[in-house]
Tab-separated table of C-alpha atoms and ligand atoms in Angstrom:
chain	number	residue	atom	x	y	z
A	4	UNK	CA	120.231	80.503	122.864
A	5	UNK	CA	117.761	82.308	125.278
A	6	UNK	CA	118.103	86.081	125.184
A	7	UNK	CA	116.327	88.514	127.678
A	8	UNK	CA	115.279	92.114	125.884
A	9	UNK	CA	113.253	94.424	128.837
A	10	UNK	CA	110.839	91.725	130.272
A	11	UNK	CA	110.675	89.785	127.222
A	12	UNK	CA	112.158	86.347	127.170
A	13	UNK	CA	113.578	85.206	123.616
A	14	UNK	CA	113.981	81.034	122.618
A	15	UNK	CA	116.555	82.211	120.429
A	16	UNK	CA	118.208	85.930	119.312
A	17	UNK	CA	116.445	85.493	115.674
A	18	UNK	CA	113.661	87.657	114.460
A	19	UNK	CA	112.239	89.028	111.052
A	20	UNK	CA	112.604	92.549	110.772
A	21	UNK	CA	109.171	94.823	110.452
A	22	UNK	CA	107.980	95.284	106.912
A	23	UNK	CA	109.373	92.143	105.019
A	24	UNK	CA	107.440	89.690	106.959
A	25	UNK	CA	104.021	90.800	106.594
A	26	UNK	CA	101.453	90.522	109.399
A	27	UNK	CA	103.251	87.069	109.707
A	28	UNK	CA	100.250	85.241	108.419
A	29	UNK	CA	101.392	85.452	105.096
A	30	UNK	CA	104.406	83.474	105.588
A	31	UNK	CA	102.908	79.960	107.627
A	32	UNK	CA	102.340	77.659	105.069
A	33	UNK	CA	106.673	78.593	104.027
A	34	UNK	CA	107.929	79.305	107.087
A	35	UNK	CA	107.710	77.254	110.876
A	36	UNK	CA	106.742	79.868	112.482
A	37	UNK	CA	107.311	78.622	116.194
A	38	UNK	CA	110.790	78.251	115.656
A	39	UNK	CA	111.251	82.400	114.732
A	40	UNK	CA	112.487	84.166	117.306
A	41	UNK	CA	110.214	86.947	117.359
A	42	UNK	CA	107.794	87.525	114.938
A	43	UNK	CA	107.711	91.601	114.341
A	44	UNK	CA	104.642	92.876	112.235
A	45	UNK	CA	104.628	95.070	109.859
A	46	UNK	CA	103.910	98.991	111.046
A	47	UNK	CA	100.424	99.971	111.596
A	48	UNK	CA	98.941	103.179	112.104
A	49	UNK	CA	95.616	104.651	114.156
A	50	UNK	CA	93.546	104.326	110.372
A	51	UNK	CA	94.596	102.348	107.391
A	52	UNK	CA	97.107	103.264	104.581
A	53	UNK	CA	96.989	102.541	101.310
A	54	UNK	CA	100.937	103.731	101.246
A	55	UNK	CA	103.042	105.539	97.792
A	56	UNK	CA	102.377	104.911	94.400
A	57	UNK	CA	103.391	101.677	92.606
A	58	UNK	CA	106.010	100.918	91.331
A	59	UNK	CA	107.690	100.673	95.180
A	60	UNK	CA	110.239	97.875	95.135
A	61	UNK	CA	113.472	97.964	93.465
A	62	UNK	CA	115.807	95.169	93.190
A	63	UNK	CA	119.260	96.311	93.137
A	64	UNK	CA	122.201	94.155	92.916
A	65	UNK	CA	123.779	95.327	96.027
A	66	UNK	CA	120.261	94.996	97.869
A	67	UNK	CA	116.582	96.666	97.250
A	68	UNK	CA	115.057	100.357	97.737
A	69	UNK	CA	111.502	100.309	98.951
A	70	UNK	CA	108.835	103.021	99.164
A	71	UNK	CA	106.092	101.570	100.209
A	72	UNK	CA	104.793	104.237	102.712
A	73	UNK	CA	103.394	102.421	105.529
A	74	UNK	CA	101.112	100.871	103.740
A	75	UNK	CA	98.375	98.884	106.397
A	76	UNK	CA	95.167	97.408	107.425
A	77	UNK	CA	95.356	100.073	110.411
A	78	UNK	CA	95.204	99.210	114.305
A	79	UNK	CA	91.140	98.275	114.333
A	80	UNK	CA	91.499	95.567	111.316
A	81	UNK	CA	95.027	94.689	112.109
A	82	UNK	CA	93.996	93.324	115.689
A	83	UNK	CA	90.328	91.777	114.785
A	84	UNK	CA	91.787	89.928	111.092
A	85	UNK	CA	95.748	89.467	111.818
A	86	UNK	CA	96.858	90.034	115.247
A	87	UNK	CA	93.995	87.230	116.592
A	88	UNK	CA	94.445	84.915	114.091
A	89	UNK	CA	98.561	84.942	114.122
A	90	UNK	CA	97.754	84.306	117.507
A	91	UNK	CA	96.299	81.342	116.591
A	92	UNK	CA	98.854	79.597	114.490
A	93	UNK	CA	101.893	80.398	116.516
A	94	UNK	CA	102.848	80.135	119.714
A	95	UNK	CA	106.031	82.680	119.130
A	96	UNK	CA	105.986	85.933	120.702
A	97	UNK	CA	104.694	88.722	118.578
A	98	UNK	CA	106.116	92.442	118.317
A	99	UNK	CA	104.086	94.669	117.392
A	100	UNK	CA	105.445	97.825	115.107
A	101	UNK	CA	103.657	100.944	115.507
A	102	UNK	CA	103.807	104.382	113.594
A	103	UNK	CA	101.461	107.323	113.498
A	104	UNK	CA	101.795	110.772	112.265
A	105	UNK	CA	101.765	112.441	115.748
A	106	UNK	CA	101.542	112.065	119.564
A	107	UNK	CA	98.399	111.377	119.991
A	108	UNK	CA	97.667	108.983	117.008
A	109	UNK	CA	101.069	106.622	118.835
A	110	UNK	CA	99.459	107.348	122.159
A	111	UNK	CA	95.846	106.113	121.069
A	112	UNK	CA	97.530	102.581	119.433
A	113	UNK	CA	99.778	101.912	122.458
A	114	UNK	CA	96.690	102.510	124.850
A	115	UNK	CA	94.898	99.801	122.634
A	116	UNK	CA	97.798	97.507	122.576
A	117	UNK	CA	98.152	97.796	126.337
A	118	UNK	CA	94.806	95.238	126.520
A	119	UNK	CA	96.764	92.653	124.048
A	120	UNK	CA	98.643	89.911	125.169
A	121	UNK	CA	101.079	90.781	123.330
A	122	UNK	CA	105.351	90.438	123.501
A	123	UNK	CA	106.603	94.208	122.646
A	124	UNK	CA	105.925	97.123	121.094
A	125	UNK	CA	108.343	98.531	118.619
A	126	UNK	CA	108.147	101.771	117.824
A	127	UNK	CA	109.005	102.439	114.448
A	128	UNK	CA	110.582	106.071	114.173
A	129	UNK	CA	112.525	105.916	111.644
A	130	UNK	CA	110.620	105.464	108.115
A	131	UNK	CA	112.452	106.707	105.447
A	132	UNK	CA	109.907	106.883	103.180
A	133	UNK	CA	106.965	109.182	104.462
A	134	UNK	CA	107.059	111.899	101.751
A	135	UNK	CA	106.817	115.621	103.622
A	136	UNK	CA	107.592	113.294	107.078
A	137	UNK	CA	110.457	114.590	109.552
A	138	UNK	CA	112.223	111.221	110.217
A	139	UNK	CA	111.428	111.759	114.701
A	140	UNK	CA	114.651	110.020	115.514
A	141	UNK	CA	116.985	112.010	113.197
A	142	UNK	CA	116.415	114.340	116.620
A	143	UNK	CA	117.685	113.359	119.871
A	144	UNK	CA	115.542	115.600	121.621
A	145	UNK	CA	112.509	114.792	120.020
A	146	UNK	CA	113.054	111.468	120.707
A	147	UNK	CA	113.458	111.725	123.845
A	148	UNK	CA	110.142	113.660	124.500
A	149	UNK	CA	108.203	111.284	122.370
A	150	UNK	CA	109.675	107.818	124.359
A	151	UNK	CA	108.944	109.021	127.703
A	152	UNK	CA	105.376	110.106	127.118
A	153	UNK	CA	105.090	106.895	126.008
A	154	UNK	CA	106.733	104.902	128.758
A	155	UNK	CA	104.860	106.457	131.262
A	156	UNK	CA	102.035	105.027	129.117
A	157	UNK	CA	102.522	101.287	129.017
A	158	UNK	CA	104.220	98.506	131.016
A	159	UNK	CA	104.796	96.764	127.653
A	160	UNK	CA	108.480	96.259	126.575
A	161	UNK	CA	109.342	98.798	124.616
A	162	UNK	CA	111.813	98.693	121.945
A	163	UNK	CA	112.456	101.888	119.502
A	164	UNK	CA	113.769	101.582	115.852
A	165	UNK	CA	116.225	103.977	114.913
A	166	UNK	CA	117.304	105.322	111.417
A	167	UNK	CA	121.043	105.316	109.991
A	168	UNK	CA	120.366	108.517	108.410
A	169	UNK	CA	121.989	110.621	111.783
A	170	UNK	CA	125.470	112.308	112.460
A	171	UNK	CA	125.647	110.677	115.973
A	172	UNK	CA	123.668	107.085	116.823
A	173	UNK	CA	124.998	107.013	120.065
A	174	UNK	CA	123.102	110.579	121.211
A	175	UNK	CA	120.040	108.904	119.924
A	176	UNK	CA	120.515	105.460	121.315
A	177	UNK	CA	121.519	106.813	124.641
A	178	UNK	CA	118.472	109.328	124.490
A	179	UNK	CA	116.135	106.181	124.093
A	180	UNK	CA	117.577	104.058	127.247
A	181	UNK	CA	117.121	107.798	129.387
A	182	UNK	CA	113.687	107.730	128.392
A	183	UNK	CA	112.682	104.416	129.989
A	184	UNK	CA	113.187	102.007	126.697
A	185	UNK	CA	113.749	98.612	126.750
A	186	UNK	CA	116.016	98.382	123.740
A	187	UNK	CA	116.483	100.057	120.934
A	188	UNK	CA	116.718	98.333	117.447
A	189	UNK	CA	118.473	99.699	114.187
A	190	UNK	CA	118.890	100.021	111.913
A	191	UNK	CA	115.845	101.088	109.283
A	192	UNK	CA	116.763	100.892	105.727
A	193	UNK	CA	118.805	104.332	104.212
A	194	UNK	CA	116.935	107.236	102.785
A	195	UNK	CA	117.691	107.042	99.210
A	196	UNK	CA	116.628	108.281	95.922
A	197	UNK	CA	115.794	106.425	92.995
A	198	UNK	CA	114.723	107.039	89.390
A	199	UNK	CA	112.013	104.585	88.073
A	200	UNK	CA	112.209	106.881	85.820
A	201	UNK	CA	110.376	108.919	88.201
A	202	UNK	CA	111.460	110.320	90.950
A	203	UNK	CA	110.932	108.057	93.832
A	204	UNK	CA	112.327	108.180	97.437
A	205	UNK	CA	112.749	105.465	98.988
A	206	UNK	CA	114.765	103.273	101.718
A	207	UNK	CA	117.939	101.166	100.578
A	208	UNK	CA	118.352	98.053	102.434
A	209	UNK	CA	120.157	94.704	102.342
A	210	UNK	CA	124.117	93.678	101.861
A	211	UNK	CA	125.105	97.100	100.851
A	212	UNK	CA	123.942	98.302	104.268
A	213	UNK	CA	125.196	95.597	106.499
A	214	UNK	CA	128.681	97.939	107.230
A	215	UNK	CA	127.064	100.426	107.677
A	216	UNK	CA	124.889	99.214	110.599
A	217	UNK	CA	127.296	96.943	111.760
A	218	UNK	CA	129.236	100.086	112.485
A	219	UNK	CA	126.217	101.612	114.121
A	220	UNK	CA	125.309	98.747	115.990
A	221	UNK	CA	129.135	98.202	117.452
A	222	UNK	CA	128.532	102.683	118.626
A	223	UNK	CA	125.016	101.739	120.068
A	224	UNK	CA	126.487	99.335	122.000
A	225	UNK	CA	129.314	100.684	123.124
A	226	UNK	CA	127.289	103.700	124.943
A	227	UNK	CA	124.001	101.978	126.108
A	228	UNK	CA	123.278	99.407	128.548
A	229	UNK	CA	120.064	98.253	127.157
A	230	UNK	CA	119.552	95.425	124.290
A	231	UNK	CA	120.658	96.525	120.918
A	232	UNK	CA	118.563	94.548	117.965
A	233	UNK	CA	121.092	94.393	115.207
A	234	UNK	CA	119.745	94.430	111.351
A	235	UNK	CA	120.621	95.501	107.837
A	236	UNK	CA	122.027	93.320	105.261
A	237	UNK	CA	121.921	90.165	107.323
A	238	UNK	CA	121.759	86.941	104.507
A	239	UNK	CA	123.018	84.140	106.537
A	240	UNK	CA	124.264	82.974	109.780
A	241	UNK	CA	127.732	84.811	109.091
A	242	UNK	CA	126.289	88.192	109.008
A	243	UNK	CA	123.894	87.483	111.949
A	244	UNK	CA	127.088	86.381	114.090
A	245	UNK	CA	128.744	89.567	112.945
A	246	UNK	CA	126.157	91.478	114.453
A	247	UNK	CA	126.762	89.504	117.354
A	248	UNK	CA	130.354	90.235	117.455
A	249	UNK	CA	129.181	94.157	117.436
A	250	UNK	CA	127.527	93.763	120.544
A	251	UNK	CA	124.232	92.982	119.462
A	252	UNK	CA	121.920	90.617	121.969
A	253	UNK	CA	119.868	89.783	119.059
A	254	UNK	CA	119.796	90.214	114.929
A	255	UNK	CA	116.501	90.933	112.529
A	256	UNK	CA	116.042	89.440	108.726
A	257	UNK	CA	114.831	91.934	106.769
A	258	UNK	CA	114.750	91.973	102.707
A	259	UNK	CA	116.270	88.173	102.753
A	260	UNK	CA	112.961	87.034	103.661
A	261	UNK	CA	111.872	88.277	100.122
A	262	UNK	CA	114.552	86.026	98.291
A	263	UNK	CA	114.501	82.802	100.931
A	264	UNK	CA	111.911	82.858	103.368
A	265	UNK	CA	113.418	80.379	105.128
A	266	UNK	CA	116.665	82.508	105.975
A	267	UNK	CA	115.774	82.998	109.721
A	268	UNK	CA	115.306	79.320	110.051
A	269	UNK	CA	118.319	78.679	108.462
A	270	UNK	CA	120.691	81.207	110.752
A	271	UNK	CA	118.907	79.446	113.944
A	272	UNK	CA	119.544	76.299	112.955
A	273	UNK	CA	123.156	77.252	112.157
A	274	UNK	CA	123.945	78.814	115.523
A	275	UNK	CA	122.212	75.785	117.603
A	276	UNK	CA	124.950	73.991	115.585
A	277	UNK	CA	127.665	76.200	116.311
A	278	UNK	CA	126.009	76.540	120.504
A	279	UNK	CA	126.145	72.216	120.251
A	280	UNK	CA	129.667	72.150	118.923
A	281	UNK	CA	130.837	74.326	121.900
A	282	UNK	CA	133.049	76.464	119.108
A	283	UNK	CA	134.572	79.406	118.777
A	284	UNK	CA	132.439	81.709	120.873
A	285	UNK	CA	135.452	83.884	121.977
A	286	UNK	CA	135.657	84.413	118.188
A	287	UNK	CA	132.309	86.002	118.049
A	288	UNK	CA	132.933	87.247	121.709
A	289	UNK	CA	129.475	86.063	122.451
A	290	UNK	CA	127.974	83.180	124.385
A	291	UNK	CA	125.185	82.553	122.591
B	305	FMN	C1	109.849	96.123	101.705
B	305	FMN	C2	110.289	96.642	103.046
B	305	FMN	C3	109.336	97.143	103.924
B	305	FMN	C4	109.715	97.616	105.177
B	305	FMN	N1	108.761	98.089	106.026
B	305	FMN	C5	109.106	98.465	107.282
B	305	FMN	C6	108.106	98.837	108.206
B	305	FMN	O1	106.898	98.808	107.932
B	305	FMN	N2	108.514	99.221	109.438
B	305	FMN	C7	109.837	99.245	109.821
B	305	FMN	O2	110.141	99.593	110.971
B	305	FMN	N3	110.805	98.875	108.952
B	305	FMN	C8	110.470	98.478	107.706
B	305	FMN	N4	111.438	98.071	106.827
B	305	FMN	C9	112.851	98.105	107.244
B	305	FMN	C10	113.321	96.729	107.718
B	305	FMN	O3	112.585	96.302	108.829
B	305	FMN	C11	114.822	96.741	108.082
B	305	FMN	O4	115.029	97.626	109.138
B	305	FMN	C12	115.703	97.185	106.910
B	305	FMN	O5	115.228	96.687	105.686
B	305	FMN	C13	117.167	96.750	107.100
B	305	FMN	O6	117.284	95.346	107.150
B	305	FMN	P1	117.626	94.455	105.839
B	305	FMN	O7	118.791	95.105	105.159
B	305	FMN	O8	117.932	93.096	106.401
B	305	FMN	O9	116.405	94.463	104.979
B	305	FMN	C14	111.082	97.597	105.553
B	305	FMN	C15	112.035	97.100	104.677
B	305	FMN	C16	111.658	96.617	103.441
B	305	FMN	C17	112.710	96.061	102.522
């Protein structure tokens, strides 16, 4: 069940995707934490954000749209109240999801996070929802840029989270894994707009986007050698092993967490059945 991404060694391929699992705190006294994967925070930023206007969740039948904005305790707060005491109630390794506004605010948080024992960093550049905000890696080139710098500043594994909203994810998958990543991950939820009755724009997410990244996922891999994280619509252990099918060395649970926490248990449990059975992995063309 072990999975390698950069340095980083995984107990199992599972993880909960950045954003719908809080700071991971939130989420003990539902969820066994040790057993997850990876645990992948929610985004912070240099300084805090309070994030868009309520309301910012909309429950769809297909899925959800979410504008929440980056909304965060910021890096200072996030590693003295949530970072040190996640540490303290899990034992799973812990990604940490960054964001900033520019260079230098990214360059300032990954200096910090260089100190932390921490498992990854993933660099979120992809938001959907950033009102007046270029989405960074809608541009290959810009991407690019922006990952080396970066590399060249940490020995951390670095892992890069890509939007769906592009006309080629293989130029910007490919551009990651030239600039020194360790993986890329995608894919974010789809920039969307939504009346509430107000105009709101937001990021779709959930089953109705599963094909879509499948798709994406199955291009990413066919053009990189490094990991590919696989998420977007996965509800149970027969999307996750989709993703696997695709190519994907391991899968995120995003908005599920929302409607069954315990969804990521669930799919791990499922596929140490599966792994215990010795079945069908030439089906999912996977050993996992
Ligand atoms: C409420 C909500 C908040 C999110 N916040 C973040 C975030 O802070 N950073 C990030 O990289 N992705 C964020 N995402 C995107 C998810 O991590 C994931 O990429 C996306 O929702 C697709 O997976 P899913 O369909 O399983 O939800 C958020 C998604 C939701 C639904």
């Amino acid at each position: 069940m072990s999975v390698l991404i950069g340095k980083l060694k995984l107990k199992n391929p599972v993880m909960v995707a950045s954003g719908t699992f809080g700071y991971g705190l939130e989420f003990k006294d539902l969820v066994d934490l040790d057993k997850i994967g990876a645990i992948v925070t929610k985004t912070i930023t240099l300084k805090p954000r309070l994030g868009n206007p309520q309301p910012r969740i909309f429950e769809l039948h297909y899925g959800m749209i979410n504008s929440i904005g980056l909304q965060n305790v910021g890096l200072e707060i996030f590693l003295k109240d949530k970072l040190a005491e996640l540490k303290k109630i899990t034992k799973t390794h812990i990604i940490v999801s960054v964001g900033g506004n520019t260079e230098k605010e990214l360059l300032e948080i990954i200096e910090t996070l260089n100190s932390e024992k921490i498992a990854a960093v993933e660099l979120n550049l992809s938001c959907p929802n950033i009102i007046g905000k270029k989405i960074i890696s809608q541009s290959a080139k810009q991407t690019y840029k922006l990952v080396s710098t970066i590399r060249k500043r940490t020995n951390l594994t670095l892992i890069t989270k890509l939007s769906p909203n592009v006309t080629d994810i293989t130029k910007i998958a490919k551009s990651c894994e030239d600039a020194g990543c360790d993986a890329v991950s995608l894919i974010n939820s789809f920039p969307v707009l939504f009346f509430s009755p107000s105009l709101v724009f937001g990021g779709l997410s959930g089953p109705c986007i599963k094909h879509i990244a499948l798709r994406m996922v199955y291009l990413a891999c066919q053009t990189v050698r490094i990991p590919v994280i696989g998420m977007g619509g996965i509800m149970d252990v027969n999307d996750a092993l989709e993703f696997f099918r695709a190519g994907a060395k391991a899968v995120a649970v995003g908005c599920a967490n929302f409607a069954n926490p315990q969804t990521t248990i669930e799919i791990i449990e499922e596929i140490s059945r599966i792994n215990a059975m010795n079945v069908n992995t030439n089906k999912y063309e996977r050993n996992l």
